[in-house]
Amino acid sequence: MASSQQHLSLEASRLPSSAGDGHGHGRHDSSWSAFTLLAFQSIGVVFGDVGTSPLYVFSSTFTPSFPPTHSHIQGALSLIFWTLLLLPLIKYTIVMRANDHGNGGTFALYSLICRHARVSQLPHHHADDDNHHHAHEDLSVYSTSRKSPPDRTSASRRSRRASTIKRFLERNSIAKHLLLVLTLLGTCSVIGDGTLTPAISVLSAVDGIQVLIPSLSTNAVAGISILILVFLFSLQRYGTAKVGGLFAPIVLLWFFSIFSVGVYNIVKNADSWWMLLLSVMDPRHIFWYFRDGGKAAWISLGGIVLCITGTEAMFADLGHFSAASIQAALRFVVAPSLLAAYIGQGAYLMKFPEDVSHAFYKSIPSGAFIFVFIVAVAAAVIASQAMISATFSIVQQSHALGCFPHVKVVHTSSHVSGQVYVPEVNWILMALCIAITGGFKTTTLIGNAYGIVVIAVMLISTLLLSLIMLLIWETPIYLVLPFALTFASLEGMYFSSNLYKFVEGGFIPVAFASFLLIIMLVWHCVSMKKYQYEAKHTLPAEEVLQSMRTTLDDYAVVPGVGLVYTHQIRGVPPIYHHFIDNVHAVHAVVVLVTIKVLPVARVPEEQRFLVRKVGVVNGTDGKPLHVMYRCVARYGYMEGSRREKKIKNSDTKVSFEEALMESLKDFISLQSMQSRMKAINGVGDDGQSVVSVEVEEYDSIEVVVDDEKTETAEGGSSSDQTSTLYESPVSTNGDDFSGESKATSDEDDDELSEIAKREINWLEASQKRGGITYLLGHADVKAAPGAFWFKRIVVNMIYDIIRRVCRENSVSQGPIPESNRLLKVGMVYEI
């Protein structure tokens, strides 16, 4: 039974190779045209934020107490050059290798670590994953194989180091919790960044209008900005692809404009353009910058760091595009344009330092001013899109891993699974951006706050990636140490400078990130306790059936079919056990239904259901009274749990119930075939193997036969040849529809076929007499009596408020009709 459950657990998440290559690449068309289109769209979505930084970097860096002298400008240019080179171009190229099945973000790094070491503190990674850890490794999605390096001695030493780190993490509960808190903190910081980016981008754009219309008041600027923000967030429901396709041409034109203006200023204002380029690459100017500027130079780093705001979106938005497309856009379009823009502004300020407050606009040639200004305003508004899309991706990952309250996730593309839209988050972000814009009305305080969350995310990614390099990639220590020390030092320097401005606006993202962190920690902790309660009180199906066998007189068998919806794919859920214990009535046929939404766009209809027979309860006359089946219904992320399906090559639509009942009948027939095959091959009842049979109305059908001793090669069929997949365990306690023990190898085909016919007829009669009833569980979580006062506040108050304001988790309930045959069963979990 355990091995059968393991197979069902594994197969519930497996699809043929046509659904994807298992490494996340199947979601992206590999053709050159598709790659070019993704790279083009990424310019509009990912790089808008970092691309508009030249609007305000120099004005935020230099102040009256730290003027833009020739030496200071050279030092600032050198800092910008090396920061852009080290962080976006080098570090994040490495970081994007550590993606989780094509998804990026802090949770992707954490998920990657959890896949290689049992350190997860998430509900979805406990009972089943611990028991089936090695089974999951067989999936192509979870492939972790690596080519062995030629140096066997060195490889062995690195493997021992990785094993030591793995054992330490698995045995140290403090390390496990610290990893989770770091992950949640990084997630909250990115979301916090998503509230600041639209506000500062739109304000900086509209502020430029005051150059043309000096009489425009600050309140008018804030009002125009709010209108633009409302328009921007209203566009999000159309999806990343459509928004990116709309924005990309404008942002591409923006990069061309700043590149052209930069080159123009380098040629016109630099005494020797090549000497200026060499001085920018000379790191000695950074030393002289701090030596001459002292504390003021250190404080100015809060302005320098704005040149990389939005860099974290490259990794967070990875699921919307692909690593290769983002890197191509960065290397060939974004980085050259940004460097030309900064160096050109620096060359201009060396001649006209008094124009530092409007360095970008003052450096534009007069003939191109109107054109560049219009493009700048449009690009600055578009810059918000990078962090909005990143926020949607991160919320989706957090929600999928059980660390974020239930929200609606809308997939906006059938080709790229990571392109999502979260309505609730979208409108909350809009409200916060409006509040920040209307409350502060200038970019000064927002700029002070901006850098803290950006650098916090980068520091956390450096720590997690260093762990991945040691634990998973088994990178030599002499490469890991320089990586960790270089980037942690650089990011720590910027972080310390931004903390200095905490009281001047830096508290805004810190307060918001802290609020989010509390919500996510509370949701996570209570969800963990709820999950543990369900796992602890989930009874083995055989135990429930055996209890019914011994107390038949206490139960009333109601004609009909009961569909019990449950998250669990093992055992009987506590809610159903609670129901039959109190009502003492069961349906003649019970199907435990689990809905799984898989990371593919659509699941073929013929592969929709996985079915197995849990057991049978016979009456005193030997005839069946109660039969229990288990069914896993699989859907793609673009499908949801639909009420109807369309029959192939026909306009006829079949309801979910009809499709499920047909699958049960097919399963019964295939189970009969399985028994005949075992009788022919002389196979025993212990173990399991996979064989392929041909059925008239199906293609190759994969049936699990309980025979571990039979070699797979003798009858195995690959999953990409499978149209319908059924798992058939041995019958429980010998119960079947013959009223006798299970058929043995000397029974003939006619008798087995007759048994299958009787079971199908009984199933149809039960449905006809009593119809189908839907049983849904609703669990309220309360702190156990005598719990500590802090726990009572967290569970009974904070969690309860969060649960009430969020939507119910409707995915697990599946395609349930609005009918009078819906029965909700309530239960209180005391944790």
Short mmCIF file of C-alpha atoms in Angstrom, two decimals, residues 13-29 101 139-141 415 417 598-602 604 607 637 719-720:
data_model
loop_
_atom_site.label_atom_id
_atom_site.label_comp_id
_atom_site.label_asym_id
_atom_site.label_seq_id
_atom_site.Cartn_x
_atom_site.Cartn_y
_atom_site.Cartn_z
CA SER A 13 2.81 15.77 -10.69
CA ARG A 14 4.20 14.02 -13.77
CA LEU A 15 3.27 14.70 -17.35
CA PRO A 16 4.71 13.55 -20.66
CA SER A 17 7.82 15.22 -21.93
CA SER A 18 5.78 17.19 -24.38
CA ALA A 19 4.64 19.36 -21.56
CA GLY A 20 8.11 20.69 -21.06
CA ASP A 21 11.65 19.49 -20.80
CA GLY A 22 11.61 19.39 -17.07
CA HIS A 23 14.06 22.16 -16.54
CA GLY A 24 11.88 25.07 -17.08
CA HIS A 25 12.82 25.51 -20.70
CA GLY A 26 9.79 23.86 -22.08
CA ARG A 27 7.74 26.86 -21.16
CA HIS A 28 9.63 29.09 -23.59
CA ASP A 29 9.70 28.56 -27.33
CA HIS A 101 12.49 25.47 -12.87
CA LEU A 139 11.34 13.54 -11.76
CA SER A 140 12.99 15.45 -14.57
CA VAL A 141 11.79 18.66 -12.92
CA HIS A 415 3.21 30.16 -23.53
CA SER A 417 3.75 30.21 -17.16
CA LEU A 598 0.48 21.69 -12.53
CA PRO A 599 3.13 24.06 -14.01
CA VAL A 600 2.00 23.45 -17.60
CA ALA A 601 -0.53 25.44 -19.59
CA ARG A 602 -3.01 22.61 -20.18
CA PRO A 604 -4.69 16.71 -22.15
CA GLN A 607 -4.55 12.41 -18.92
CA TYR A 637 -2.42 26.67 -14.81
CA SER A 719 5.11 8.58 -19.99
CA ASP A 720 5.10 10.44 -23.27
#
